[in-house]
mmCIF file of C-alpha atoms in Angstrom:
data_model
loop_
_atom_site.group_PDB
_atom_site.id
_atom_site.type_symbol
_atom_site.label_atom_id
_atom_site.label_comp_id
_atom_site.label_asym_id
_atom_site.label_seq_id
_atom_site.Cartn_x
_atom_site.Cartn_y
_atom_site.Cartn_z
ATOM 1 C CA UNK A 1 -15.381 16.067 -9.493
ATOM 2 C CA UNK A 2 -12.066 13.368 -10.482
ATOM 3 C CA UNK A 3 -9.734 15.334 -9.629
ATOM 4 C CA UNK A 4 -11.666 16.424 -6.474
ATOM 5 C CA UNK A 5 -11.373 13.988 -4.840
ATOM 6 C CA UNK A 6 -7.659 12.799 -6.044
ATOM 7 C CA UNK A 7 -6.683 15.948 -4.240
ATOM 8 C CA UNK A 8 -8.427 14.732 -1.278
ATOM 9 C CA UNK A 9 -7.162 11.601 -0.956
ATOM 10 C CA UNK A 10 -3.072 12.943 -1.248
ATOM 11 C CA UNK A 11 -4.346 15.131 1.109
ATOM 12 C CA UNK A 12 -5.368 12.268 3.562
ATOM 13 C CA UNK A 13 -2.972 10.603 2.265
ATOM 14 C CA UNK A 14 -0.263 13.054 3.730
ATOM 15 C CA UNK A 15 -1.406 13.020 6.731
ATOM 16 C CA UNK A 16 -2.097 10.315 8.013
ATOM 17 C CA UNK A 17 1.624 10.094 6.747
ATOM 18 C CA UNK A 18 3.106 12.794 9.350
ATOM 19 C CA UNK A 19 0.838 11.548 11.578
ATOM 20 C CA UNK A 20 3.178 8.341 12.094
ATOM 21 C CA UNK A 21 5.815 9.907 11.836
ATOM 22 C CA UNK A 22 5.255 11.926 14.148
ATOM 23 C CA UNK A 23 3.218 9.781 17.207
ATOM 24 C CA UNK A 24 4.410 6.005 16.219
ATOM 25 C CA UNK A 25 7.191 5.070 17.912
ATOM 26 C CA UNK A 26 9.598 2.390 15.777
ATOM 27 C CA UNK A 27 8.830 -0.776 18.378
ATOM 28 C CA UNK A 28 5.018 -0.481 17.108
ATOM 29 C CA UNK A 29 5.945 -0.485 13.399
ATOM 30 C CA UNK A 30 7.952 -3.677 13.795
ATOM 31 C CA UNK A 31 5.140 -5.246 16.739
ATOM 32 C CA UNK A 32 2.560 -4.437 13.468
ATOM 33 C CA UNK A 33 5.032 -6.194 11.261
ATOM 34 C CA UNK A 34 5.660 -9.520 13.483
ATOM 35 C CA UNK A 35 1.738 -10.297 14.076
ATOM 36 C CA UNK A 36 1.084 -9.706 9.909
ATOM 37 C CA UNK A 37 4.158 -11.851 9.800
ATOM 38 C CA UNK A 38 2.219 -14.960 12.079
ATOM 39 C CA UNK A 39 -1.064 -14.481 9.906
ATOM 40 C CA UNK A 40 0.773 -14.718 6.981
ATOM 41 C CA UNK A 41 2.939 -17.825 7.731
ATOM 42 C CA UNK A 42 -0.340 -19.033 9.461
ATOM 43 C CA UNK A 43 -2.858 -18.740 6.075
ATOM 44 C CA UNK A 44 -0.152 -19.716 3.542
ATOM 45 C CA UNK A 45 3.449 -20.601 4.715
ATOM 46 C CA UNK A 46 6.541 -20.422 5.989
ATOM 47 C CA UNK A 47 8.245 -20.698 2.668
ATOM 48 C CA UNK A 48 5.739 -17.803 1.315
ATOM 49 C CA UNK A 49 6.592 -15.117 3.963
ATOM 50 C CA UNK A 50 9.948 -16.464 3.021
ATOM 51 C CA UNK A 51 9.743 -15.135 0.090
ATOM 52 C CA UNK A 52 7.593 -11.984 0.162
ATOM 53 C CA UNK A 53 11.054 -11.299 2.795
ATOM 54 C CA UNK A 54 12.891 -12.206 0.151
ATOM 55 C CA UNK A 55 10.954 -10.019 -2.335
ATOM 56 C CA UNK A 56 10.426 -7.142 0.383
ATOM 57 C CA UNK A 57 14.296 -7.140 1.569
ATOM 58 C CA UNK A 58 15.840 -6.445 -2.108
ATOM 59 C CA UNK A 59 13.737 -3.685 -3.259
ATOM 60 C CA UNK A 60 13.970 -2.209 0.219
ATOM 61 C CA UNK A 61 17.774 -2.551 -0.383
ATOM 62 C CA UNK A 62 18.032 -1.313 -4.045
ATOM 63 C CA UNK A 63 15.567 2.480 -3.254
ATOM 64 C CA UNK A 64 17.324 2.622 0.457
ATOM 65 C CA UNK A 65 20.945 1.321 0.983
ATOM 66 C CA UNK A 66 22.614 0.394 -1.869
ATOM 67 C CA UNK A 67 21.327 3.923 -3.650
ATOM 68 C CA UNK A 68 22.650 5.430 -0.827
ATOM 69 C CA UNK A 69 19.076 7.428 0.074
ATOM 70 C CA UNK A 70 19.736 5.853 3.710
ATOM 71 C CA UNK A 71 23.014 6.913 4.409
ATOM 72 C CA UNK A 72 22.397 10.532 2.706
ATOM 73 C CA UNK A 73 19.287 11.241 5.251
ATOM 74 C CA UNK A 74 20.893 10.134 8.330
ATOM 75 C CA UNK A 75 23.722 12.408 7.563
ATOM 76 C CA UNK A 76 21.757 15.293 6.906
ATOM 77 C CA UNK A 77 20.034 15.157 9.533
ATOM 78 C CA UNK A 78 22.255 12.770 11.797
ATOM 79 C CA UNK A 79 25.555 14.322 12.903
ATOM 80 C CA UNK A 80 28.800 12.036 13.306
ATOM 81 C CA UNK A 81 30.271 11.176 16.659
ATOM 82 C CA UNK A 82 33.336 13.501 14.347
ATOM 83 C CA UNK A 83 30.834 16.464 13.806
ATOM 84 C CA UNK A 84 29.735 15.865 17.746
ATOM 85 C CA UNK A 85 33.266 15.998 18.666
ATOM 86 C CA UNK A 86 34.247 19.363 16.177
ATOM 87 C CA UNK A 87 31.410 20.764 17.552
ATOM 88 C CA UNK A 88 33.567 20.938 21.449
ATOM 89 C CA UNK A 89 31.289 21.995 24.099
ATOM 90 C CA UNK A 90 28.276 22.377 22.134
ATOM 91 C CA UNK A 91 28.607 18.107 20.850
ATOM 92 C CA UNK A 92 25.733 17.576 23.486
ATOM 93 C CA UNK A 93 23.211 20.682 22.330
ATOM 94 C CA UNK A 94 20.468 18.932 21.224
ATOM 95 C CA UNK A 95 21.216 15.589 21.992
ATOM 96 C CA UNK A 96 17.481 14.841 22.729
ATOM 97 C CA UNK A 97 15.772 16.595 18.878
ATOM 98 C CA UNK A 98 18.648 14.220 16.942
ATOM 99 C CA UNK A 99 17.747 10.965 19.319
ATOM 100 C CA UNK A 100 14.206 11.847 17.396
ATOM 101 C CA UNK A 101 15.192 12.894 14.740
ATOM 102 C CA UNK A 102 16.985 9.625 14.605
ATOM 103 C CA UNK A 103 13.733 7.735 15.882
ATOM 104 C CA UNK A 104 11.539 9.392 13.383
ATOM 105 C CA UNK A 105 14.400 8.188 10.729
ATOM 106 C CA UNK A 106 13.072 4.334 11.837
ATOM 107 C CA UNK A 107 9.265 4.751 12.188
ATOM 108 C CA UNK A 108 10.196 6.363 8.563
ATOM 109 C CA UNK A 109 12.013 3.238 7.128
ATOM 110 C CA UNK A 110 10.032 0.262 9.232
ATOM 111 C CA UNK A 111 6.934 2.057 6.969
ATOM 112 C CA UNK A 112 8.310 1.916 4.055
ATOM 113 C CA UNK A 113 9.497 -1.692 4.674
ATOM 114 C CA UNK A 114 5.987 -2.027 5.777
ATOM 115 C CA UNK A 115 4.841 -0.757 2.415
ATOM 116 C CA UNK A 116 6.559 -2.362 0.259
ATOM 117 C CA UNK A 117 6.290 -5.689 2.198
ATOM 118 C CA UNK A 118 2.244 -5.146 1.498
ATOM 119 C CA UNK A 119 2.570 -4.277 -1.753
ATOM 120 C CA UNK A 120 4.621 -7.542 -2.310
ATOM 121 C CA UNK A 121 2.180 -9.378 -0.423
ATOM 122 C CA UNK A 122 -0.167 -7.820 -3.018
ATOM 123 C CA UNK A 123 1.651 -9.246 -6.518
ATOM 124 C CA UNK A 124 1.729 -12.670 -4.355
ATOM 125 C CA UNK A 125 -2.087 -12.756 -4.748
ATOM 126 C CA UNK A 126 -2.647 -11.721 -8.646
ATOM 127 C CA UNK A 127 -1.543 -14.567 -10.479
ATOM 128 C CA UNK A 128 -3.964 -17.285 -7.983
ATOM 129 C CA UNK A 129 -6.703 -14.185 -9.293
ATOM 130 C CA UNK A 130 -5.971 -14.087 -12.769
ATOM 131 C CA UNK A 131 -8.470 -16.038 -13.395
ATOM 132 C CA UNK A 132 -10.931 -14.537 -11.427
ATOM 133 C CA UNK A 133 -10.672 -11.945 -13.694
ATOM 134 C CA UNK A 134 -11.457 -12.893 -17.145
ATOM 135 C CA UNK A 135 -14.379 -14.678 -15.375
ATOM 136 C CA UNK A 136 -15.670 -11.146 -14.880
ATOM 137 C CA UNK A 137 -14.502 -9.784 -18.498
ATOM 138 C CA UNK A 138 -16.073 -12.488 -19.440
ATOM 139 C CA UNK A 139 -19.722 -12.772 -18.225
ATOM 140 C CA UNK A 140 -19.458 -8.360 -18.349
ATOM 141 C CA UNK A 141 -19.647 -9.154 -22.512
ATOM 142 C CA UNK A 142 -21.827 -11.961 -22.476
ATOM 143 C CA UNK A 143 -24.228 -9.913 -20.664
ATOM 144 C CA UNK A 144 -24.149 -6.739 -22.456
ATOM 145 C CA UNK A 145 -24.142 -9.412 -25.133
ATOM 146 C CA UNK A 146 -27.729 -10.285 -23.617
ATOM 147 C CA UNK A 147 -28.630 -6.638 -23.121
ATOM 148 C CA UNK A 148 -28.139 -5.868 -26.717
ATOM 149 C CA UNK A 149 -30.081 -9.220 -28.798
ATOM 150 C CA UNK A 150 -33.358 -8.448 -25.525
ATOM 151 C CA UNK A 151 -33.292 -4.759 -25.969
ATOM 152 C CA UNK A 152 -32.468 -4.836 -21.971
ATOM 153 C CA UNK A 153 -32.035 -1.821 -19.735
ATOM 154 C CA UNK A 154 -28.499 -0.944 -19.699
ATOM 155 C CA UNK A 155 -27.962 0.689 -16.105
ATOM 156 C CA UNK A 156 -25.716 4.116 -16.670
ATOM 157 C CA UNK A 157 -26.028 4.067 -12.466
ATOM 158 C CA UNK A 158 -24.751 0.795 -12.263
ATOM 159 C CA UNK A 159 -22.127 1.612 -15.013
ATOM 160 C CA UNK A 160 -21.087 4.428 -13.033
ATOM 161 C CA UNK A 161 -20.974 3.070 -9.102
ATOM 162 C CA UNK A 162 -18.581 0.229 -10.854
ATOM 163 C CA UNK A 163 -16.341 3.145 -12.442
ATOM 164 C CA UNK A 164 -16.041 5.327 -8.655
ATOM 165 C CA UNK A 165 -15.708 1.820 -6.532
ATOM 166 C CA UNK A 166 -12.930 1.401 -8.792
ATOM 167 C CA UNK A 167 -11.461 4.129 -8.201
ATOM 168 C CA UNK A 168 -12.151 4.744 -4.922
ATOM 169 C CA UNK A 169 -10.196 1.082 -3.646
ATOM 170 C CA UNK A 170 -7.785 2.188 -6.358
ATOM 171 C CA UNK A 171 -6.617 5.470 -4.820
ATOM 172 C CA UNK A 172 -7.121 4.239 -1.110
ATOM 173 C CA UNK A 173 -4.523 1.607 -1.545
ATOM 174 C CA UNK A 174 -1.910 4.140 -0.249
ATOM 175 C CA UNK A 175 -4.021 4.902 3.086
ATOM 176 C CA UNK A 176 -3.525 0.394 3.714
ATOM 177 C CA UNK A 177 -0.412 -0.067 2.611
ATOM 178 C CA UNK A 178 0.644 2.540 6.093
ATOM 179 C CA UNK A 179 -1.985 0.961 8.236
ATOM 180 C CA UNK A 180 -0.493 0.450 11.782
ATOM 181 C CA UNK A 181 -2.149 -2.600 12.718
ATOM 182 C CA UNK A 182 -1.506 -6.302 11.599
ATOM 183 C CA UNK A 183 -3.881 -7.513 8.221
ATOM 184 C CA UNK A 184 -5.084 -10.173 7.887
ATOM 185 C CA UNK A 185 -3.364 -11.642 4.294
ATOM 186 C CA UNK A 186 -6.541 -12.712 3.119
ATOM 187 C CA UNK A 187 -8.329 -9.768 2.555
ATOM 188 C CA UNK A 188 -5.820 -9.396 -0.411
ATOM 189 C CA UNK A 189 -8.288 -12.076 -2.594
ATOM 190 C CA UNK A 190 -10.920 -10.430 -1.072
ATOM 191 C CA UNK A 191 -10.136 -7.280 -2.618
ATOM 192 C CA UNK A 192 -9.878 -8.350 -6.485
ATOM 193 C CA UNK A 193 -13.220 -10.375 -6.149
ATOM 194 C CA UNK A 194 -14.536 -7.087 -4.904
ATOM 195 C CA UNK A 195 -12.522 -5.848 -8.825
ATOM 196 C CA UNK A 196 -13.544 -8.232 -11.061
ATOM 197 C CA UNK A 197 -17.346 -8.090 -8.995
ATOM 198 C CA UNK A 198 -17.009 -4.642 -10.335
ATOM 199 C CA UNK A 199 -15.281 -4.609 -13.619
ATOM 200 C CA UNK A 200 -18.322 -7.169 -15.018
ATOM 201 C CA UNK A 201 -20.276 -4.879 -13.733
ATOM 202 C CA UNK A 202 -18.813 -1.859 -16.193
ATOM 203 C CA UNK A 203 -18.965 -4.535 -18.708
ATOM 204 C CA UNK A 204 -22.411 -5.297 -18.517
ATOM 205 C CA UNK A 205 -23.922 -1.717 -17.870
ATOM 206 C CA UNK A 206 -21.873 -0.081 -21.331
ATOM 207 C CA UNK A 207 -24.568 1.935 -23.053
ATOM 208 C CA UNK A 208 -25.804 -0.506 -25.994
ATOM 209 C CA UNK A 209 -25.391 1.250 -29.820
ATOM 210 C CA UNK A 210 -27.161 -0.272 -32.609
#
């Protein structure tokens, strides 16, 4: 079951990525990131947006630029001016195709930067959510001890549903990180609260042991 769900999520993610890379334009991705940046600035302040941009830019530079990945991909897919001149009369052959490939490469880079930016934004929210997770753990263990002492029923259905809900939310995160539309930054604390509630449900409904 877990393997089947993982394969399904991976398949959906690959399809989403292929559709985005094939049909979306670089201008659309930059417009989404700009609109999302305005939303972050209005909601969390300019300093938060600057810190987010700094972290995302450093990660992007380290993983893509300084590593030489971008240069290698560019050279593999698109010929240089010298290579075009060396081909003589064939230098204009496939000009439209190379322009399309250049746009696709830019889309990949913009999408990856968006991925990093949303990932770092989730990380910025995490410290403020630690107390919520700690409270959910405490509540879960307290409810479990109450059930043990009163011989109340621990629902295996609720336990399994909590585990499945967390699995679904985690495995769908990559789809969200590439979602081609601006998303409110308040989604992250809502997700953290939902995860915390599911965690409390899982712990509170662990099968009792005598």
